[in-house]
PDB file of C-alpha atoms in Angstrom:
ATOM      1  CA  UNK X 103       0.000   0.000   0.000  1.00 92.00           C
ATOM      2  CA  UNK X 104       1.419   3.457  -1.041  1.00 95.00           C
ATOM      3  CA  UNK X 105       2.522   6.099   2.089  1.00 97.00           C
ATOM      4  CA  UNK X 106       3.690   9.155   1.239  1.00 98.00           C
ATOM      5  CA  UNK X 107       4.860  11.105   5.006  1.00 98.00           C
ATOM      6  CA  UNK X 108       6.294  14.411   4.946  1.00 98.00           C
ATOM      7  CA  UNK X 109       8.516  15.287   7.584  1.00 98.00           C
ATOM      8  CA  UNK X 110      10.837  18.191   8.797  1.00 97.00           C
ATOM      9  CA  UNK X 111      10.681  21.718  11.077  1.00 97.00           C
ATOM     10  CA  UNK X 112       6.839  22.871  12.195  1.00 97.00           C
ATOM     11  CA  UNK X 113       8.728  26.278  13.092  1.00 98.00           C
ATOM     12  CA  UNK X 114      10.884  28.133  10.186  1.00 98.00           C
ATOM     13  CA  UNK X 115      12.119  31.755  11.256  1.00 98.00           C
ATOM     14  CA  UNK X 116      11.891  34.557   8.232  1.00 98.00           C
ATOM     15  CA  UNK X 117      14.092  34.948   5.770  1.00 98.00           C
ATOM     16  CA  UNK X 118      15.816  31.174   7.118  1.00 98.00           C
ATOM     17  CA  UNK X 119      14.942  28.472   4.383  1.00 98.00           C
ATOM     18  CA  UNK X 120      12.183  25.614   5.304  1.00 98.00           C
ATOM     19  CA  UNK X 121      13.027  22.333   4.579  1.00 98.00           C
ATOM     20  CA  UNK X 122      11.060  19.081   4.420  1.00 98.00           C
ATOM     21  CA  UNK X 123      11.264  15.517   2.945  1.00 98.00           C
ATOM     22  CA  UNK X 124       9.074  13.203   1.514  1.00 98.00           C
ATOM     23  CA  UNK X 125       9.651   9.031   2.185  1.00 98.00           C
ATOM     24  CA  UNK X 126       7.666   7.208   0.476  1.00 97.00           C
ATOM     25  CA  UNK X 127       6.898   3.751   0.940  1.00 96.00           C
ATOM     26  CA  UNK X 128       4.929   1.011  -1.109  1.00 94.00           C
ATOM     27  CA  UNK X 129       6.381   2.350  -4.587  1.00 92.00           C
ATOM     28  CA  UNK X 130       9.669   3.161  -6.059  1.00 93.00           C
ATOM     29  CA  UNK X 131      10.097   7.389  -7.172  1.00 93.00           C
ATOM     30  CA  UNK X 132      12.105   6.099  -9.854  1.00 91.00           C
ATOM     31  CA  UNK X 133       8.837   4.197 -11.531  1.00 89.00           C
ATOM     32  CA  UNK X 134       8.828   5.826 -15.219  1.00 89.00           C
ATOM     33  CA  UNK X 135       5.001   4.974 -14.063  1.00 91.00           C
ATOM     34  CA  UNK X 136       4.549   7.764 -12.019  1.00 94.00           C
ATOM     35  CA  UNK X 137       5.710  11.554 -11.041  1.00 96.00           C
ATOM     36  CA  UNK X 138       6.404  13.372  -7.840  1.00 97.00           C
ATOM     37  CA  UNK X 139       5.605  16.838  -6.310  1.00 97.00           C
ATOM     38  CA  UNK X 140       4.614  19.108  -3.724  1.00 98.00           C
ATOM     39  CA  UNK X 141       1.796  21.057  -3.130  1.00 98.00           C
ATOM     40  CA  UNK X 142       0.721  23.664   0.115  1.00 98.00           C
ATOM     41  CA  UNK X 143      -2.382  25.080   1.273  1.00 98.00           C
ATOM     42  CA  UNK X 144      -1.993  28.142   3.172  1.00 98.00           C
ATOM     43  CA  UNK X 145      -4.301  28.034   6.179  1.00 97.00           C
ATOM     44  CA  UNK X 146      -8.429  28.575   4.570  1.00 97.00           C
ATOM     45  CA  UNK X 147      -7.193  28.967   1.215  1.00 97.00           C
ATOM     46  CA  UNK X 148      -6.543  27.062  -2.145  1.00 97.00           C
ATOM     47  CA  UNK X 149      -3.990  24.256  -3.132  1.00 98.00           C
ATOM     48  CA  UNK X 150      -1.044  25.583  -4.824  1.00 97.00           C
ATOM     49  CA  UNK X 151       1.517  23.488  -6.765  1.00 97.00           C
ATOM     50  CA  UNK X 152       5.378  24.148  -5.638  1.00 98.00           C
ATOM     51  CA  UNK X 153       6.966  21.483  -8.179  1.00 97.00           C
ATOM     52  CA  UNK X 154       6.803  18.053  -9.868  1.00 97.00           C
ATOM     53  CA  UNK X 155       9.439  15.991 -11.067  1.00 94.00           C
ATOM     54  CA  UNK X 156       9.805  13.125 -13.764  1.00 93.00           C
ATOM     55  CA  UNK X 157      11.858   9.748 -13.304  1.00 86.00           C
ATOM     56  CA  UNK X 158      13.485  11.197 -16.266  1.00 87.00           C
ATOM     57  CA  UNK X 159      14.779  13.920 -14.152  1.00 87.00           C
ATOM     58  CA  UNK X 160      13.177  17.056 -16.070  1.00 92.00           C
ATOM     59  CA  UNK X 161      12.068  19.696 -12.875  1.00 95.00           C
ATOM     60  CA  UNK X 162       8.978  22.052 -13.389  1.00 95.00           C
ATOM     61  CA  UNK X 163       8.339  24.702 -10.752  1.00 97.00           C
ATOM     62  CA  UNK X 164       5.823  26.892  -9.965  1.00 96.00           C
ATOM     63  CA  UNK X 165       6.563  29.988 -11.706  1.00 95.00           C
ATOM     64  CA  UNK X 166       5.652  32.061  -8.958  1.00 95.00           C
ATOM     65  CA  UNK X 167       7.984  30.364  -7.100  1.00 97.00           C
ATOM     66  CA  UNK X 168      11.032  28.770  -8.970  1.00 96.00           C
ATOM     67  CA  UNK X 169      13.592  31.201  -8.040  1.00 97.00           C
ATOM     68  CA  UNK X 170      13.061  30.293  -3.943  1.00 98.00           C
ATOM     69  CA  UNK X 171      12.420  26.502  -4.852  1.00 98.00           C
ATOM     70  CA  UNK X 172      14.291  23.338  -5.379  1.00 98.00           C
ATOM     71  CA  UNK X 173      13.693  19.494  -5.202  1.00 97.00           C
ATOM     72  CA  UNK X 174      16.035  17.111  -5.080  1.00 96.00           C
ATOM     73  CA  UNK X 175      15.171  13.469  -5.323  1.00 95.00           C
ATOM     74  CA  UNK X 176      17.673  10.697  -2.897  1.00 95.00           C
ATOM     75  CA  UNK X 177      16.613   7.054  -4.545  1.00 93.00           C
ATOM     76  CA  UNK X 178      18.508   5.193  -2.217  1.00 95.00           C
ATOM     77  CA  UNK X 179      16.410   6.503   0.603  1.00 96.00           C
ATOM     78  CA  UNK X 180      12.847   6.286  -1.684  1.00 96.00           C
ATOM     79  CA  UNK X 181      12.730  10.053  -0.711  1.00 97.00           C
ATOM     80  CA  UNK X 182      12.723  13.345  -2.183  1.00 97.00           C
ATOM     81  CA  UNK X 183      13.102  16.638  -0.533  1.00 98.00           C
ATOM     82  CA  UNK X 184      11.605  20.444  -0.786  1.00 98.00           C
ATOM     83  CA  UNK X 185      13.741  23.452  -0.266  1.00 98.00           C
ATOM     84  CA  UNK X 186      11.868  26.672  -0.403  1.00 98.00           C
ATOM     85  CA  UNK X 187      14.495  29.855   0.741  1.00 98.00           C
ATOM     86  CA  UNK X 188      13.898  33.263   1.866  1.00 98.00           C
ATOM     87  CA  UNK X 189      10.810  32.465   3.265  1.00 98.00           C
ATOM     88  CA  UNK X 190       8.075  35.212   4.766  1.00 98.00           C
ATOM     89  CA  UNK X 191       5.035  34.702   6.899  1.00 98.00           C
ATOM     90  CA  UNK X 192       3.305  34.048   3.329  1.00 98.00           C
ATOM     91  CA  UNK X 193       4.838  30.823   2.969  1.00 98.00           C
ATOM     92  CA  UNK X 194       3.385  29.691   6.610  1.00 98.00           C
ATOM     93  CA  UNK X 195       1.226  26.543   4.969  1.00 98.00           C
ATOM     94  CA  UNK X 196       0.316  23.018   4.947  1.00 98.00           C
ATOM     95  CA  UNK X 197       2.643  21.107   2.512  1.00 98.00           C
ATOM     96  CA  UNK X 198       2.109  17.992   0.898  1.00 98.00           C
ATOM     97  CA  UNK X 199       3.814  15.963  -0.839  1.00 98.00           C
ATOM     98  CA  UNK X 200       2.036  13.807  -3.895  1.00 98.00           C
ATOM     99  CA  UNK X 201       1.962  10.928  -6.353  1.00 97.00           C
ATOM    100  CA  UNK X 202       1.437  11.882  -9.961  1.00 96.00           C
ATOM    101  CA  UNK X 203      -0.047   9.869 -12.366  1.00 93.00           C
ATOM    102  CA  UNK X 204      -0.405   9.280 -16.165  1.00 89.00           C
ATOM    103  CA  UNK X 205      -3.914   8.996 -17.646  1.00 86.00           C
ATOM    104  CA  UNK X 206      -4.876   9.430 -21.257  1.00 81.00           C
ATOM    105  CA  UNK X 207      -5.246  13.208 -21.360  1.00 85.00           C
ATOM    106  CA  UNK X 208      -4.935  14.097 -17.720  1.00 91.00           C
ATOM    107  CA  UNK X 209      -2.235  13.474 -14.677  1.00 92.00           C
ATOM    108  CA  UNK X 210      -3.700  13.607 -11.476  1.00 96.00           C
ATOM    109  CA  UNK X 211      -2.610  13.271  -8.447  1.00 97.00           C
ATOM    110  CA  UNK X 212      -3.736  10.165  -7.090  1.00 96.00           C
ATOM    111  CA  UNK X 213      -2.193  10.061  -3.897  1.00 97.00           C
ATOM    112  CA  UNK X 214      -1.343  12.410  -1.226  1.00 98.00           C
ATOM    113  CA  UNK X 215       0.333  12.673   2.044  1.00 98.00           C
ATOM    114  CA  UNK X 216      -1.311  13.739   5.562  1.00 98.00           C
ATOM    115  CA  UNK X 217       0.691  17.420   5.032  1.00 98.00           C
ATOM    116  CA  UNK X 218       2.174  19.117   7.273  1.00 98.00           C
ATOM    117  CA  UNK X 219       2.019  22.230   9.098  1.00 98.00           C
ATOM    118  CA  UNK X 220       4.887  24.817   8.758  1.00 98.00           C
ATOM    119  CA  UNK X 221       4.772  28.337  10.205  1.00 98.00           C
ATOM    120  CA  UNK X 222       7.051  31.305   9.478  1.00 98.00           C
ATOM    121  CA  UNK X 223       7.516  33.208  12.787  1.00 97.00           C
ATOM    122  CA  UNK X 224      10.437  34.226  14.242  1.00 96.00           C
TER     123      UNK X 224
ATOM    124  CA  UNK P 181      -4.399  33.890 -10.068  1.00 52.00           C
ATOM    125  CA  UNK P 182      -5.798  30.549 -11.210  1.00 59.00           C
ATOM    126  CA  UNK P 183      -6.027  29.897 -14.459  1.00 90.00           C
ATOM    127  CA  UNK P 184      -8.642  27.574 -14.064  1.00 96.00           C
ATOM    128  CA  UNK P 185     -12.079  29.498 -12.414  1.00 97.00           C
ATOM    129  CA  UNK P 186     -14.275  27.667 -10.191  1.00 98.00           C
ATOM    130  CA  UNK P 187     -17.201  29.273  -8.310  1.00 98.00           C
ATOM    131  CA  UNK P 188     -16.284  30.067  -4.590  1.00 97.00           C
ATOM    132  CA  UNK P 189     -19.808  28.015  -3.215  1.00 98.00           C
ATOM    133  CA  UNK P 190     -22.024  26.308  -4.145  1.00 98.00           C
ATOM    134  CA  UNK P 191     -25.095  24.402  -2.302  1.00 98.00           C
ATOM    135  CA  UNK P 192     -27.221  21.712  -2.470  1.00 98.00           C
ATOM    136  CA  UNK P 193     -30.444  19.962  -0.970  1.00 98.00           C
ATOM    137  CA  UNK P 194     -29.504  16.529   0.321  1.00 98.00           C
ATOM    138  CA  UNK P 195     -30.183  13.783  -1.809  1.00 98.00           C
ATOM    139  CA  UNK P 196     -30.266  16.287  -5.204  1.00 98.00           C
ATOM    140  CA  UNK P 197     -28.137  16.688  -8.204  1.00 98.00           C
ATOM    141  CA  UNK P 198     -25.261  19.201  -7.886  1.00 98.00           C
ATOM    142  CA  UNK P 199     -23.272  20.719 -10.358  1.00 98.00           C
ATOM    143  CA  UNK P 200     -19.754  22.056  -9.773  1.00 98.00           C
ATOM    144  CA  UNK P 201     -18.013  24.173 -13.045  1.00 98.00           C
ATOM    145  CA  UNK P 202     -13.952  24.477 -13.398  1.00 98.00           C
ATOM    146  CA  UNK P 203     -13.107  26.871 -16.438  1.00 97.00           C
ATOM    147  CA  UNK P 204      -9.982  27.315 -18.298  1.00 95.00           C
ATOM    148  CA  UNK P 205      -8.595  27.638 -21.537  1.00 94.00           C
ATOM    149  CA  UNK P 206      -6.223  24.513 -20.841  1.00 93.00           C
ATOM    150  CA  UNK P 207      -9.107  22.195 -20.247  1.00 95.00           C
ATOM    151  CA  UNK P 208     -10.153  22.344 -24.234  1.00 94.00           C
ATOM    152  CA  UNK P 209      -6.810  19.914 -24.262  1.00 92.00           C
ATOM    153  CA  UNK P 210      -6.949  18.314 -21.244  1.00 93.00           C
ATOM    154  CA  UNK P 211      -9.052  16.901 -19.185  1.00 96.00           C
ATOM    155  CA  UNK P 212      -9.653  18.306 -15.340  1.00 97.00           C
ATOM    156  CA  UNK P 213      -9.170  15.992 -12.529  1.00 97.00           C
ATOM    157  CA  UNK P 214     -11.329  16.982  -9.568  1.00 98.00           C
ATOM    158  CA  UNK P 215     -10.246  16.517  -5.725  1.00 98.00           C
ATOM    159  CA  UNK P 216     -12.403  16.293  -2.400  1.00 98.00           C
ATOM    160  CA  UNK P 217     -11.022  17.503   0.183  1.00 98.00           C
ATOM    161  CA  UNK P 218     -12.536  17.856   4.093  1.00 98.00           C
ATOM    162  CA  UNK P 219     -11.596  19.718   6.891  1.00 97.00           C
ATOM    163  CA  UNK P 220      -8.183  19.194   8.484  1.00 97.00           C
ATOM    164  CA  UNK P 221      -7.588  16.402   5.751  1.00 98.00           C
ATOM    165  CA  UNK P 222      -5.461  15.690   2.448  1.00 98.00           C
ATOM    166  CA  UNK P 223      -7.287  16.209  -0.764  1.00 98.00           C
ATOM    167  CA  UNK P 224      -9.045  12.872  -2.363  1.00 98.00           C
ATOM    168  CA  UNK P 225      -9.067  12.214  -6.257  1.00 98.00           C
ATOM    169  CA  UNK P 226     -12.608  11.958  -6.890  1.00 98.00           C
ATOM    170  CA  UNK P 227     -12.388  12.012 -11.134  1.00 98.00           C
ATOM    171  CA  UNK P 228      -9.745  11.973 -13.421  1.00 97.00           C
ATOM    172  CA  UNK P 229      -9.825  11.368 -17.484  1.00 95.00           C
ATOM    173  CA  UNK P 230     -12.943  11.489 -19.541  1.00 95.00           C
ATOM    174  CA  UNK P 231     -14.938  10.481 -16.632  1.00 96.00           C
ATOM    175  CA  UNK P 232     -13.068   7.637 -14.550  1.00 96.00           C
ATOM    176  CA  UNK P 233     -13.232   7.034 -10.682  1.00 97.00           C
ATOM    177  CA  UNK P 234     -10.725   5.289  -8.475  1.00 96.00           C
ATOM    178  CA  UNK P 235     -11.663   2.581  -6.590  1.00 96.00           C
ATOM    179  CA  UNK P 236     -13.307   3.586  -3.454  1.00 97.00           C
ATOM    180  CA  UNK P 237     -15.223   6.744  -4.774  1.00 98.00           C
ATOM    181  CA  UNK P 238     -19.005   6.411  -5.197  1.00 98.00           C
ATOM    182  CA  UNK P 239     -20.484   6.210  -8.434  1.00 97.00           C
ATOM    183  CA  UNK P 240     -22.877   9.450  -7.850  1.00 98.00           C
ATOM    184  CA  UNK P 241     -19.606  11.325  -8.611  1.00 98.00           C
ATOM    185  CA  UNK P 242     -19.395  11.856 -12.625  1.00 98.00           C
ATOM    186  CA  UNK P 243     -17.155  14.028 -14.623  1.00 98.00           C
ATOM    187  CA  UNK P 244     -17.475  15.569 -18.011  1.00 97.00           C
ATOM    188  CA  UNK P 245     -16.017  18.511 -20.249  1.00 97.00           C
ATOM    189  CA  UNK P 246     -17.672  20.614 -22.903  1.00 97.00           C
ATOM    190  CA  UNK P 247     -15.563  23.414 -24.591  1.00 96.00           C
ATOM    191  CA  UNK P 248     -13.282  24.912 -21.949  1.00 96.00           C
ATOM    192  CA  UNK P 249     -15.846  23.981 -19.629  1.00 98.00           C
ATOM    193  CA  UNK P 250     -15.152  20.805 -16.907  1.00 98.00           C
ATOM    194  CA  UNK P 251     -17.866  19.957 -14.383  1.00 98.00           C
ATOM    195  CA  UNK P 252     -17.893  17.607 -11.749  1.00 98.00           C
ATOM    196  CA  UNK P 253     -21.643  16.465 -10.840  1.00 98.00           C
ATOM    197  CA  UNK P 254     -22.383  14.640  -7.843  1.00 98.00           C
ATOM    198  CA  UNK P 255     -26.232  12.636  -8.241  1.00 98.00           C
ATOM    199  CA  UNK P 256     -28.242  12.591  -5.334  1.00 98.00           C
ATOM    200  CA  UNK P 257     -25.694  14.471  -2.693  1.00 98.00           C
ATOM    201  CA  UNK P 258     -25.218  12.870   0.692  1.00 98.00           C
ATOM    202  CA  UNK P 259     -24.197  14.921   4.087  1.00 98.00           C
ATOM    203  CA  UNK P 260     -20.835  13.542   3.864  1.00 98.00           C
ATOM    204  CA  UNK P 261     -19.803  15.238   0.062  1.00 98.00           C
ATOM    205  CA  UNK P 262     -19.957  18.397   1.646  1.00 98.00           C
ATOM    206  CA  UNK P 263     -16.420  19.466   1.499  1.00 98.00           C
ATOM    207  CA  UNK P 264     -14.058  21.669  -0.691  1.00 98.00           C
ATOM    208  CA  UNK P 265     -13.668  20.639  -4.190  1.00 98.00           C
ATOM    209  CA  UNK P 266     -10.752  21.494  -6.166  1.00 98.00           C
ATOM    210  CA  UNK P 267     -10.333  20.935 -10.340  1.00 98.00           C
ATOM    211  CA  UNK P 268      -6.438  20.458 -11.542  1.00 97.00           C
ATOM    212  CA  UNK P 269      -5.002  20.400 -14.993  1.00 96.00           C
ATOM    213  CA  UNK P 270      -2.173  21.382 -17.067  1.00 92.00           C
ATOM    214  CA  UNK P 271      -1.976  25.193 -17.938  1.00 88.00           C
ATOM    215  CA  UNK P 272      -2.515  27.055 -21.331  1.00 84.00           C
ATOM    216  CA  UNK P 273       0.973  28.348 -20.382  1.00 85.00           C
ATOM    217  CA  UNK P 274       2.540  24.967 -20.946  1.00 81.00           C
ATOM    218  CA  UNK P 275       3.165  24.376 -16.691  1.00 89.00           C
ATOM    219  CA  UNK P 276       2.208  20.529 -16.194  1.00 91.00           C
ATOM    220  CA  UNK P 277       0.408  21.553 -13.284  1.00 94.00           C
ATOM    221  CA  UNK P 278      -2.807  24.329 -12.363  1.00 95.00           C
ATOM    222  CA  UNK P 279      -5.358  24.342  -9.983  1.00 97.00           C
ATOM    223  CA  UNK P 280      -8.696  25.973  -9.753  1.00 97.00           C
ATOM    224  CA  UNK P 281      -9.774  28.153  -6.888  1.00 97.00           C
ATOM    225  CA  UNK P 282     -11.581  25.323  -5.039  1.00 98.00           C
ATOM    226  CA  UNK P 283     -15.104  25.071  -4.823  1.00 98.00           C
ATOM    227  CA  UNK P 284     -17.084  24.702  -1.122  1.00 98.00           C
ATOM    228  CA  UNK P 285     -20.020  22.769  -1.545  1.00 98.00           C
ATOM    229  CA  UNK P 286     -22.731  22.883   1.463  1.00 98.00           C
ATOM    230  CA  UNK P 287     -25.459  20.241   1.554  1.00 98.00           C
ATOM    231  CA  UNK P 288     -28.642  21.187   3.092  1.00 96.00           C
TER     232      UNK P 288
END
């Protein structure tokens, strides 16, 4: 059974750069099957994508956010990790991490994990 | 923004038909895929394709698409659909990945 758990800081202080990692269990990130991203919520608003990434390696960000973002993938560990930088009180969210998926003419996400909380405060 | 426009709320009378609209240029291309998600909790896919549902998801949840146009419909809406429903495609920028606004959806 697929489990995706993001972990890392609840707490990041402004202008600092939040971290978190994804292990995922019950499927390999290197499937050519599937993709990988992460996605936040900030608290009572709308999902917003951060960044995906292929098995082939290509990277798409979130234009809004690319030059603060990057993911990096570790396939020994099944994992891959989210590093947003220069962060502001605007970045305090829930993130999630995801499973993509390839469908004839759409690629949802087809599995999610819990989220987690992460506040900017110093 | 979103590129893809959903209305803000919607509501329904329990056990009737609901309609729930995601807009976008993108979506004359691509299909939406539309996720339920409830308070405190990770977003569900509820649709995804033409019209497909993964295992699990009640049948009274349908998809479709006409134009630019995607609508999820729920048939004879329970208490326990109320929730916030989000629609998610590619962009008419070329970005693999856009989400709607989210829609709430209230059951009376």
């Amino acid at each position: 059974q697929l489990q995706l758990q993001e972990s890392g800081p609840g707490l990041v202080k402004p202008s600092e750069t939040l971290s978190l990692t994804c292990t995922v269990s019950g499927d390999s990130i290197s499937s050519s099957d599937y993709y990988w991203g992460w996605i936040r919520q900030p608290p009572g608003k709308g999902l917003e994508w951060i960044g995906i990434f292929y098995y082939s390696g290509s990277t798409y960000y979130n234009p809004s956010l690319k030059s603060r973002v990057t993911i990096s993938v570790d396939t020994s560990k099944n994992q891959f990790s989210l590093k947003l930088s220069s962060v502001t009180a605007a970045d305090t969210a829930v993130y999630y991490c995801a499973r993509g998926a390839y469908y004839s003419g759409s690629e949802p996400f087809d599995s999610w994990g819990q989220g987690t909380l992460v506040t900017v405060s110093s | 923004s979103s590129e893809l426009t959903q209305d803000p709320a919607v509501s329904v009378a329990l056990g009737q038909t609901v309609r729930i609209t995601c807009q976008g240029d993108s979506l004359r291309n691509y299909y939406a895929s539309w996720y339920q998600q409830k308070p405190g909790q990770a977003p569900v896919l509820v649709i995804y394709g033409k019209n497909n549902r993964p295992s699990g998801i009640p049948d009274r949840f349908s998809g479709s698409r006409s134009g630019n146009t995607a609508s999820l419909t729920i048939t004879g809406a329970q208490a326990e659909d109320e929730a916030d429903y989000y629609c998610n495609s590619r962009d008419s920028s070329g970005n693999p990945v856009v989400f709607g606004g989210g829609t709430k959806l209230t059951v009376l």
